[in-house]
């Protein structure tokens, strides 16, 4: 890089990092009397905005190669070495970082800095961008800027403790980590024998039981027992504990699947856990211990959670597994409970299902009003529906509040560009189905009135009476709630509140796309086969 470019480069770094946008034009030129080492550092970080912002704001002062920086280097090396514990591939150059110990040159500084940026990015918000993985995923990951993380890191009296706070700090994520450890490790030494195939249960006595006991103990599930070859009650409890942690049915019987997992066979590949951990990292930045609405789409379930515990639960119906109908993933904030709602037919549905019927008979679907752009109901006799196509149809279709309204008696609004919300439904029979993917994209709730009562707590002195009064009015009524986060998530593998791992059908087939992207990110296929 030429000398004429370098001053402009450093100036750009310093201005972009240290000043608000509005102040940059009037700012004086920064000092340009930097050492050759600082020029090298500037050139190396110029194309990484977060690092450029940090080093620009600190006049290119070193973070990892300063005299007092040894604890920072050690902390980063130790944190990045824990990548497999988080279900991340070992791609953070730990061995290279270890080889740089004691060096104070710009190359060492930049290598550590780039490792810091990549590690905190991946463990703090996921190695993938969910919107790029799947166009039906509308989630925006809340990522802490690299320069802000570096500021915390430098200021921290304990750099290791600071880095430990970057990954998700919730029980669900930790339980998935523990399940991963139970599935692939800790690595069992070669001196620990595998368990022979068979079905081993309480009351049996065999040399294989002694092997089972030893292997469980090596994996952190030690069972007290006077006789090693006797399958006693303490051993059954530890088998069940291992099964729960590994995502198996915790029946306390060591059958083929349990033995296969214990021995590290083909069934031990933790694809499901790696996907779940990545999806949970996408939620980092949201306080999952706050009071919130949690809709896990593959579970067909709506919960109100508080402090990580369920305070309300209801079955749900989600969007059909069809193009344009599948319920997206995103987070938003509840604003209103709408009693006696009108139903504004989604435009895609109006064009696909109703316009052809209106073209054949203008008085078809009589339960729907035709509404113009000003919100006025238009008489059908004055409309020639044959003139219109999907591109130029100028009307909306709306159903007034009624007992057979498609939204039932209540809906729950968290405004979003996809026009997705929770609502009641007159089609109650669908809640009895095991796989409940029948809607046009919104989420139908089996117990909507009970949900309304729960959500009005804190905003109304008597939630039930407030709701009943609005309902009896017969008019559409908007009831204000306290702001409440809403999370529409897609977790086919999840940890229950007691840490038990549960699995649900991949109803939309979204896990394959995440898994393919994880493998492309590097090293996942190796991690998945690790035992």
JSON list of N, CA, C and O in Angstrom, two decimals, residues 6-55:
[
{"chain": "A", "resi": 6, "resn": "UNK", "atom": "N", "xyz": [-2.07, 5.45, 2.75]},
{"chain": "A", "resi": 6, "resn": "UNK", "atom": "CA", "xyz": [-2.10, 5.17, 4.19]},
{"chain": "A", "resi": 6, "resn": "UNK", "atom": "C", "xyz": [-2.65, 6.32, 5.03]},
{"chain": "A", "resi": 6, "resn": "UNK", "atom": "O", "xyz": [-3.48, 6.09, 5.91]},
{"chain": "A", "resi": 7, "resn": "UNK", "atom": "N", "xyz": [-2.25, 7.57, 4.82]},
{"chain": "A", "resi": 7, "resn": "UNK", "atom": "CA", "xyz": [-2.84, 8.64, 5.63]},
{"chain": "A", "resi": 7, "resn": "UNK", "atom": "C", "xyz": [-4.35, 8.73, 5.48]},
{"chain": "A", "resi": 7, "resn": "UNK", "atom": "O", "xyz": [-5.07, 8.95, 6.45]},
{"chain": "A", "resi": 8, "resn": "UNK", "atom": "N", "xyz": [-4.83, 8.57, 4.25]},
{"chain": "A", "resi": 8, "resn": "UNK", "atom": "CA", "xyz": [-6.29, 8.62, 4.06]},
{"chain": "A", "resi": 8, "resn": "UNK", "atom": "C", "xyz": [-6.96, 7.46, 4.76]},
{"chain": "A", "resi": 8, "resn": "UNK", "atom": "O", "xyz": [-8.06, 7.59, 5.30]},
{"chain": "A", "resi": 9, "resn": "UNK", "atom": "N", "xyz": [-6.30, 6.32, 4.75]},
{"chain": "A", "resi": 9, "resn": "UNK", "atom": "CA", "xyz": [-6.85, 5.13, 5.41]},
{"chain": "A", "resi": 9, "resn": "UNK", "atom": "C", "xyz": [-6.99, 5.36, 6.92]},
{"chain": "A", "resi": 9, "resn": "UNK", "atom": "O", "xyz": [-8.05, 5.14, 7.51]},
{"chain": "A", "resi": 10, "resn": "UNK", "atom": "N", "xyz": [-5.93, 5.82, 7.54]},
{"chain": "A", "resi": 10, "resn": "UNK", "atom": "CA", "xyz": [-5.98, 6.04, 8.98]},
{"chain": "A", "resi": 10, "resn": "UNK", "atom": "C", "xyz": [-6.98, 7.14, 9.31]},
{"chain": "A", "resi": 10, "resn": "UNK", "atom": "O", "xyz": [-7.73, 7.06, 10.28]},
{"chain": "A", "resi": 11, "resn": "UNK", "atom": "N", "xyz": [-6.99, 8.19, 8.50]},
{"chain": "A", "resi": 11, "resn": "UNK", "atom": "CA", "xyz": [-7.97, 9.27, 8.73]},
{"chain": "A", "resi": 11, "resn": "UNK", "atom": "C", "xyz": [-9.39, 8.72, 8.68]},
{"chain": "A", "resi": 11, "resn": "UNK", "atom": "O", "xyz": [-10.23, 9.04, 9.53]},
{"chain": "A", "resi": 12, "resn": "UNK", "atom": "N", "xyz": [-9.66, 7.85, 7.70]},
{"chain": "A", "resi": 12, "resn": "UNK", "atom": "CA", "xyz": [-11.00, 7.26, 7.58]},
{"chain": "A", "resi": 12, "resn": "UNK", "atom": "C", "xyz": [-11.33, 6.41, 8.80]},
{"chain": "A", "resi": 12, "resn": "UNK", "atom": "O", "xyz": [-12.45, 6.44, 9.31]},
{"chain": "A", "resi": 13, "resn": "UNK", "atom": "N", "xyz": [-10.35, 5.65, 9.27]},
{"chain": "A", "resi": 13, "resn": "UNK", "atom": "CA", "xyz": [-10.57, 4.82, 10.45]},
{"chain": "A", "resi": 13, "resn": "UNK", "atom": "C", "xyz": [-10.91, 5.68, 11.65]},
{"chain": "A", "resi": 13, "resn": "UNK", "atom": "O", "xyz": [-11.88, 5.47, 12.36]},
{"chain": "A", "resi": 14, "resn": "UNK", "atom": "N", "xyz": [-10.10, 6.70, 11.88]},
{"chain": "A", "resi": 14, "resn": "UNK", "atom": "CA", "xyz": [-10.30, 7.52, 13.07]},
{"chain": "A", "resi": 14, "resn": "UNK", "atom": "C", "xyz": [-11.61, 8.29, 13.01]},
{"chain": "A", "resi": 14, "resn": "UNK", "atom": "O", "xyz": [-12.34, 8.37, 13.99]},
{"chain": "A", "resi": 15, "resn": "UNK", "atom": "N", "xyz": [-11.92, 8.84, 11.85]},
{"chain": "A", "resi": 15, "resn": "UNK", "atom": "CA", "xyz": [-13.14, 9.62, 11.74]},
{"chain": "A", "resi": 15, "resn": "UNK", "atom": "C", "xyz": [-14.38, 8.74, 11.87]},
{"chain": "A", "resi": 15, "resn": "UNK", "atom": "O", "xyz": [-15.34, 9.08, 12.55]},
{"chain": "A", "resi": 16, "resn": "UNK", "atom": "N", "xyz": [-14.37, 7.58, 11.23]},
{"chain": "A", "resi": 16, "resn": "UNK", "atom": "CA", "xyz": [-15.55, 6.73, 11.26]},
{"chain": "A", "resi": 16, "resn": "UNK", "atom": "C", "xyz": [-15.79, 6.17, 12.64]},
{"chain": "A", "resi": 16, "resn": "UNK", "atom": "O", "xyz": [-16.91, 5.88, 13.02]},
{"chain": "A", "resi": 17, "resn": "UNK", "atom": "N", "xyz": [-14.75, 6.01, 13.43]},
{"chain": "A", "resi": 17, "resn": "UNK", "atom": "CA", "xyz": [-14.91, 5.36, 14.72]},
{"chain": "A", "resi": 17, "resn": "UNK", "atom": "C", "xyz": [-15.16, 6.35, 15.84]},
{"chain": "A", "resi": 17, "resn": "UNK", "atom": "O", "xyz": [-15.97, 6.10, 16.72]},
{"chain": "A", "resi": 18, "resn": "UNK", "atom": "N", "xyz": [-14.45, 7.47, 15.82]},
{"chain": "A", "resi": 18, "resn": "UNK", "atom": "CA", "xyz": [-14.43, 8.32, 17.01]},
{"chain": "A", "resi": 18, "resn": "UNK", "atom": "C", "xyz": [-15.52, 9.37, 17.02]},
{"chain": "A", "resi": 18, "resn": "UNK", "atom": "O", "xyz": [-15.80, 9.96, 18.05]},
{"chain": "A", "resi": 19, "resn": "UNK", "atom": "N", "xyz": [-16.16, 9.63, 15.88]},
{"chain": "A", "resi": 19, "resn": "UNK", "atom": "CA", "xyz": [-17.08, 10.76, 15.83]},
{"chain": "A", "resi": 19, "resn": "UNK", "atom": "C", "xyz": [-18.45, 10.35, 15.34]},
{"chain": "A", "resi": 19, "resn": "UNK", "atom": "O", "xyz": [-18.57, 9.44, 14.53]},
{"chain": "A", "resi": 20, "resn": "UNK", "atom": "N", "xyz": [-19.51, 11.03, 15.81]},
{"chain": "A", "resi": 20, "resn": "UNK", "atom": "CA", "xyz": [-20.84, 10.82, 15.23]},
{"chain": "A", "resi": 20, "resn": "UNK", "atom": "C", "xyz": [-20.83, 11.22, 13.76]},
{"chain": "A", "resi": 20, "resn": "UNK", "atom": "O", "xyz": [-20.02, 12.06, 13.33]},
{"chain": "A", "resi": 21, "resn": "UNK", "atom": "N", "xyz": [-21.78, 10.67, 13.01]},
{"chain": "A", "resi": 21, "resn": "UNK", "atom": "CA", "xyz": [-21.80, 10.94, 11.57]},
{"chain": "A", "resi": 21, "resn": "UNK", "atom": "C", "xyz": [-21.89, 12.44, 11.28]},
{"chain": "A", "resi": 21, "resn": "UNK", "atom": "O", "xyz": [-21.22, 12.95, 10.40]},
{"chain": "A", "resi": 22, "resn": "UNK", "atom": "N", "xyz": [-22.72, 13.15, 12.03]},
{"chain": "A", "resi": 22, "resn": "UNK", "atom": "CA", "xyz": [-22.92, 14.56, 11.75]},
{"chain": "A", "resi": 22, "resn": "UNK", "atom": "C", "xyz": [-21.71, 15.42, 12.03]},
{"chain": "A", "resi": 22, "resn": "UNK", "atom": "O", "xyz": [-21.58, 16.53, 11.52]},
{"chain": "A", "resi": 23, "resn": "UNK", "atom": "N", "xyz": [-20.79, 14.91, 12.86]},
{"chain": "A", "resi": 23, "resn": "UNK", "atom": "CA", "xyz": [-19.63, 15.71, 13.25]},
{"chain": "A", "resi": 23, "resn": "UNK", "atom": "C", "xyz": [-18.41, 15.44, 12.39]},
{"chain": "A", "resi": 23, "resn": "UNK", "atom": "O", "xyz": [-17.43, 16.15, 12.46]},
{"chain": "A", "resi": 24, "resn": "UNK", "atom": "N", "xyz": [-18.49, 14.37, 11.54]},
{"chain": "A", "resi": 24, "resn": "UNK", "atom": "CA", "xyz": [-17.28, 13.97, 10.83]},
{"chain": "A", "resi": 24, "resn": "UNK", "atom": "C", "xyz": [-16.81, 15.03, 9.82]},
{"chain": "A", "resi": 24, "resn": "UNK", "atom": "O", "xyz": [-15.62, 15.27, 9.67]},
{"chain": "A", "resi": 25, "resn": "UNK", "atom": "N", "xyz": [-17.76, 15.67, 9.14]},
{"chain": "A", "resi": 25, "resn": "UNK", "atom": "CA", "xyz": [-17.38, 16.61, 8.08]},
{"chain": "A", "resi": 25, "resn": "UNK", "atom": "C", "xyz": [-16.59, 17.78, 8.64]},
{"chain": "A", "resi": 25, "resn": "UNK", "atom": "O", "xyz": [-15.69, 18.32, 7.99]},
{"chain": "A", "resi": 26, "resn": "UNK", "atom": "N", "xyz": [-16.94, 18.22, 9.86]},
{"chain": "A", "resi": 26, "resn": "UNK", "atom": "CA", "xyz": [-16.30, 19.40, 10.44]},
{"chain": "A", "resi": 26, "resn": "UNK", "atom": "C", "xyz": [-15.11, 19.05, 11.32]},
{"chain": "A", "resi": 26, "resn": "UNK", "atom": "O", "xyz": [-14.50, 19.93, 11.91]},
{"chain": "A", "resi": 27, "resn": "UNK", "atom": "N", "xyz": [-14.77, 17.77, 11.39]},
{"chain": "A", "resi": 27, "resn": "UNK", "atom": "CA", "xyz": [-13.71, 17.37, 12.31]},
{"chain": "A", "resi": 27, "resn": "UNK", "atom": "C", "xyz": [-12.34, 17.74, 11.76]},
{"chain": "A", "resi": 27, "resn": "UNK", "atom": "O", "xyz": [-12.11, 17.71, 10.56]},
{"chain": "A", "resi": 28, "resn": "UNK", "atom": "N", "xyz": [-11.43, 18.10, 12.65]},
{"chain": "A", "resi": 28, "resn": "UNK", "atom": "CA", "xyz": [-10.06, 18.35, 12.20]},
{"chain": "A", "resi": 28, "resn": "UNK", "atom": "C", "xyz": [-9.39, 17.04, 11.82]},
{"chain": "A", "resi": 28, "resn": "UNK", "atom": "O", "xyz": [-9.79, 15.97, 12.26]},
{"chain": "A", "resi": 29, "resn": "UNK", "atom": "N", "xyz": [-8.39, 17.15, 11.00]},
{"chain": "A", "resi": 29, "resn": "UNK", "atom": "CA", "xyz": [-7.66, 15.94, 10.61]},
{"chain": "A", "resi": 29, "resn": "UNK", "atom": "C", "xyz": [-6.97, 15.33, 11.81]},
{"chain": "A", "resi": 29, "resn": "UNK", "atom": "O", "xyz": [-6.42, 16.04, 12.65]},
{"chain": "A", "resi": 30, "resn": "UNK", "atom": "N", "xyz": [-7.03, 14.00, 11.95]},
{"chain": "A", "resi": 30, "resn": "UNK", "atom": "CA", "xyz": [-6.36, 13.34, 13.08]},
{"chain": "A", "resi": 30, "resn": "UNK", "atom": "C", "xyz": [-4.85, 13.36, 12.89]},
{"chain": "A", "resi": 30, "resn": "UNK", "atom": "O", "xyz": [-4.34, 13.62, 11.80]},
{"chain": "A", "resi": 31, "resn": "UNK", "atom": "N", "xyz": [-4.15, 13.06, 13.95]},
{"chain": "A", "resi": 31, "resn": "UNK", "atom": "CA", "xyz": [-2.69, 12.97, 13.84]},
{"chain": "A", "resi": 31, "resn": "UNK", "atom": "C", "xyz": [-2.31, 11.82, 12.91]},
{"chain": "A", "resi": 31, "resn": "UNK", "atom": "O", "xyz": [-2.96, 10.78, 12.88]},
{"chain": "A", "resi": 32, "resn": "UNK", "atom": "N", "xyz": [-1.29, 12.05, 12.14]},
{"chain": "A", "resi": 32, "resn": "UNK", "atom": "CA", "xyz": [-0.86, 11.04, 11.17]},
{"chain": "A", "resi": 32, "resn": "UNK", "atom": "C", "xyz": [0.59, 10.63, 11.40]},
{"chain": "A", "resi": 32, "resn": "UNK", "atom": "O", "xyz": [1.19, 9.95, 10.56]},
{"chain": "A", "resi": 33, "resn": "UNK", "atom": "N", "xyz": [1.18, 11.02, 12.57]},
{"chain": "A", "resi": 33, "resn": "UNK", "atom": "CA", "xyz": [2.57, 10.67, 12.84]},
{"chain": "A", "resi": 33, "resn": "UNK", "atom": "C", "xyz": [2.62, 9.32, 13.57]},
{"chain": "A", "resi": 33, "resn": "UNK", "atom": "O", "xyz": [3.01, 9.22, 14.72]},
{"chain": "A", "resi": 34, "resn": "UNK", "atom": "N", "xyz": [2.20, 8.27, 12.86]},
{"chain": "A", "resi": 34, "resn": "UNK", "atom": "CA", "xyz": [2.18, 6.94, 13.45]},
{"chain": "A", "resi": 34, "resn": "UNK", "atom": "C", "xyz": [3.45, 6.18, 13.10]},
{"chain": "A", "resi": 34, "resn": "UNK", "atom": "O", "xyz": [4.09, 6.42, 12.08]},
{"chain": "A", "resi": 35, "resn": "UNK", "atom": "N", "xyz": [3.76, 5.23, 13.93]},
{"chain": "A", "resi": 35, "resn": "UNK", "atom": "CA", "xyz": [4.93, 4.38, 13.69]},
{"chain": "A", "resi": 35, "resn": "UNK", "atom": "C", "xyz": [4.62, 3.40, 12.57]},
{"chain": "A", "resi": 35, "resn": "UNK", "atom": "O", "xyz": [3.46, 3.16, 12.23]},
{"chain": "A", "resi": 36, "resn": "UNK", "atom": "N", "xyz": [5.66, 2.80, 11.99]},
{"chain": "A", "resi": 36, "resn": "UNK", "atom": "CA", "xyz": [5.43, 1.78, 10.95]},
{"chain": "A", "resi": 36, "resn": "UNK", "atom": "C", "xyz": [4.54, 0.65, 11.45]},
{"chain": "A", "resi": 36, "resn": "UNK", "atom": "O", "xyz": [3.71, 0.12, 10.69]},
{"chain": "A", "resi": 37, "resn": "UNK", "atom": "N", "xyz": [4.70, 0.28, 12.72]},
{"chain": "A", "resi": 37, "resn": "UNK", "atom": "CA", "xyz": [3.87, -0.80, 13.27]},
{"chain": "A", "resi": 37, "resn": "UNK", "atom": "C", "xyz": [2.40, -0.38, 13.29]},
{"chain": "A", "resi": 37, "resn": "UNK", "atom": "O", "xyz": [1.50, -1.18, 13.01]},
{"chain": "A", "resi": 38, "resn": "UNK", "atom": "N", "xyz": [2.14, 0.88, 13.64]},
{"chain": "A", "resi": 38, "resn": "UNK", "atom": "CA", "xyz": [0.76, 1.35, 13.68]},
{"chain": "A", "resi": 38, "resn": "UNK", "atom": "C", "xyz": [0.17, 1.44, 12.27]},
{"chain": "A", "resi": 38, "resn": "UNK", "atom": "O", "xyz": [-1.01, 1.14, 12.07]},
{"chain": "A", "resi": 39, "resn": "UNK", "atom": "N", "xyz": [1.00, 1.86, 11.30]},
{"chain": "A", "resi": 39, "resn": "UNK", "atom": "CA", "xyz": [0.52, 1.86, 9.92]},
{"chain": "A", "resi": 39, "resn": "UNK", "atom": "C", "xyz": [0.12, 0.44, 9.50]},
{"chain": "A", "resi": 39, "resn": "UNK", "atom": "O", "xyz": [-0.91, 0.24, 8.84]},
{"chain": "A", "resi": 40, "resn": "UNK", "atom": "N", "xyz": [0.91, -0.52, 9.86]},
{"chain": "A", "resi": 40, "resn": "UNK", "atom": "CA", "xyz": [0.62, -1.91, 9.50]},
{"chain": "A", "resi": 40, "resn": "UNK", "atom": "C", "xyz": [-0.68, -2.37, 10.15]},
{"chain": "A", "resi": 40, "resn": "UNK", "atom": "O", "xyz": [-1.51, -3.05, 9.53]},
{"chain": "A", "resi": 41, "resn": "UNK", "atom": "N", "xyz": [-0.86, -2.00, 11.41]},
{"chain": "A", "resi": 41, "resn": "UNK", "atom": "CA", "xyz": [-2.09, -2.37, 12.11]},
{"chain": "A", "resi": 41, "resn": "UNK", "atom": "C", "xyz": [-3.30, -1.72, 11.43]},
{"chain": "A", "resi": 41, "resn": "UNK", "atom": "O", "xyz": [-4.33, -2.37, 11.22]},
{"chain": "A", "resi": 42, "resn": "UNK", "atom": "N", "xyz": [-3.18, -0.44, 11.07]},
{"chain": "A", "resi": 42, "resn": "UNK", "atom": "CA", "xyz": [-4.28, 0.26, 10.41]},
{"chain": "A", "resi": 42, "resn": "UNK", "atom": "C", "xyz": [-4.66, -0.41, 9.10]},
{"chain": "A", "resi": 42, "resn": "UNK", "atom": "O", "xyz": [-5.84, -0.61, 8.80]},
{"chain": "A", "resi": 43, "resn": "UNK", "atom": "N", "xyz": [-3.65, -0.75, 8.33]},
{"chain": "A", "resi": 43, "resn": "UNK", "atom": "CA", "xyz": [-3.92, -1.39, 7.05]},
{"chain": "A", "resi": 43, "resn": "UNK", "atom": "C", "xyz": [-4.61, -2.74, 7.24]},
{"chain": "A", "resi": 43, "resn": "UNK", "atom": "O", "xyz": [-5.51, -3.11, 6.49]},
{"chain": "A", "resi": 44, "resn": "UNK", "atom": "N", "xyz": [-4.24, -3.48, 8.26]},
{"chain": "A", "resi": 44, "resn": "UNK", "atom": "CA", "xyz": [-4.75, -4.83, 8.46]},
{"chain": "A", "resi": 44, "resn": "UNK", "atom": "C", "xyz": [-6.19, -4.87, 8.94]},
{"chain": "A", "resi": 44, "resn": "UNK", "atom": "O", "xyz": [-6.90, -5.84, 8.68]},
{"chain": "A", "resi": 45, "resn": "UNK", "atom": "N", "xyz": [-6.63, -3.82, 9.65]},
{"chain": "A", "resi": 45, "resn": "UNK", "atom": "CA", "xyz": [-8.00, -3.84, 10.19]},
{"chain": "A", "resi": 45, "resn": "UNK", "atom": "C", "xyz": [-8.95, -2.96, 9.39]},
{"chain": "A", "resi": 45, "resn": "UNK", "atom": "O", "xyz": [-10.14, -2.90, 9.70]},
{"chain": "A", "resi": 46, "resn": "UNK", "atom": "N", "xyz": [-8.45, -2.28, 8.36]},
{"chain": "A", "resi": 46, "resn": "UNK", "atom": "CA", "xyz": [-9.25, -1.27, 7.67]},
{"chain": "A", "resi": 46, "resn": "UNK", "atom": "C", "xyz": [-10.53, -1.83, 7.07]},
{"chain": "A", "resi": 46, "resn": "UNK", "atom": "O", "xyz": [-11.54, -1.14, 6.99]},
{"chain": "A", "resi": 47, "resn": "UNK", "atom": "N", "xyz": [-10.51, -3.08, 6.64]},
{"chain": "A", "resi": 47, "resn": "UNK", "atom": "CA", "xyz": [-11.68, -3.66, 5.97]},
{"chain": "A", "resi": 47, "resn": "UNK", "atom": "C", "xyz": [-12.60, -4.42, 6.92]},
{"chain": "A", "resi": 47, "resn": "UNK", "atom": "O", "xyz": [-13.51, -5.10, 6.47]},
{"chain": "A", "resi": 48, "resn": "UNK", "atom": "N", "xyz": [-12.34, -4.34, 8.22]},
{"chain": "A", "resi": 48, "resn": "UNK", "atom": "CA", "xyz": [-13.23, -4.93, 9.21]},
{"chain": "A", "resi": 48, "resn": "UNK", "atom": "C", "xyz": [-13.81, -3.80, 10.07]},
{"chain": "A", "resi": 48, "resn": "UNK", "atom": "O", "xyz": [-13.13, -3.29, 10.97]},
{"chain": "A", "resi": 49, "resn": "UNK", "atom": "N", "xyz": [-15.04, -3.39, 9.78]},
{"chain": "A", "resi": 49, "resn": "UNK", "atom": "CA", "xyz": [-15.59, -2.16, 10.41]},
{"chain": "A", "resi": 49, "resn": "UNK", "atom": "C", "xyz": [-15.49, -2.14, 11.93]},
{"chain": "A", "resi": 49, "resn": "UNK", "atom": "O", "xyz": [-15.14, -1.10, 12.50]},
{"chain": "A", "resi": 50, "resn": "UNK", "atom": "N", "xyz": [-15.80, -3.25, 12.59]},
{"chain": "A", "resi": 50, "resn": "UNK", "atom": "CA", "xyz": [-15.77, -3.25, 14.05]},
{"chain": "A", "resi": 50, "resn": "UNK", "atom": "C", "xyz": [-14.38, -3.02, 14.60]},
{"chain": "A", "resi": 50, "resn": "UNK", "atom": "O", "xyz": [-14.18, -2.21, 15.52]},
{"chain": "A", "resi": 51, "resn": "UNK", "atom": "N", "xyz": [-13.40, -3.71, 14.03]},
{"chain": "A", "resi": 51, "resn": "UNK", "atom": "CA", "xyz": [-12.02, -3.52, 14.48]},
{"chain": "A", "resi": 51, "resn": "UNK", "atom": "C", "xyz": [-11.51, -2.15, 14.09]},
{"chain": "A", "resi": 51, "resn": "UNK", "atom": "O", "xyz": [-10.81, -1.49, 14.88]},
{"chain": "A", "resi": 52, "resn": "UNK", "atom": "N", "xyz": [-11.86, -1.70, 12.88]},
{"chain": "A", "resi": 52, "resn": "UNK", "atom": "CA", "xyz": [-11.43, -0.37, 12.46]},
{"chain": "A", "resi": 52, "resn": "UNK", "atom": "C", "xyz": [-12.00, 0.70, 13.39]},
{"chain": "A", "resi": 52, "resn": "UNK", "atom": "O", "xyz": [-11.30, 1.65, 13.77]},
{"chain": "A", "resi": 53, "resn": "UNK", "atom": "N", "xyz": [-13.25, 0.53, 13.78]},
{"chain": "A", "resi": 53, "resn": "UNK", "atom": "CA", "xyz": [-13.86, 1.50, 14.68]},
{"chain": "A", "resi": 53, "resn": "UNK", "atom": "C", "xyz": [-13.15, 1.52, 16.03]},
{"chain": "A", "resi": 53, "resn": "UNK", "atom": "O", "xyz": [-12.89, 2.59, 16.59]},
{"chain": "A", "resi": 54, "resn": "UNK", "atom": "N", "xyz": [-12.82, 0.34, 16.55]},
{"chain": "A", "resi": 54, "resn": "UNK", "atom": "CA", "xyz": [-12.15, 0.29, 17.85]},
{"chain": "A", "resi": 54, "resn": "UNK", "atom": "C", "xyz": [-10.76, 0.91, 17.80]},
{"chain": "A", "resi": 54, "resn": "UNK", "atom": "O", "xyz": [-10.42, 1.80, 18.56]},
{"chain": "A", "resi": 55, "resn": "UNK", "atom": "N", "xyz": [-9.94, 0.43, 16.86]},
{"chain": "A", "resi": 55, "resn": "UNK", "atom": "CA", "xyz": [-8.56, 0.92, 16.81]},
{"chain": "A", "resi": 55, "resn": "UNK", "atom": "C", "xyz": [-8.53, 2.39, 16.39]},
{"chain": "A", "resi": 55, "resn": "UNK", "atom": "O", "xyz": [-7.63, 3.13, 16.80]}
]
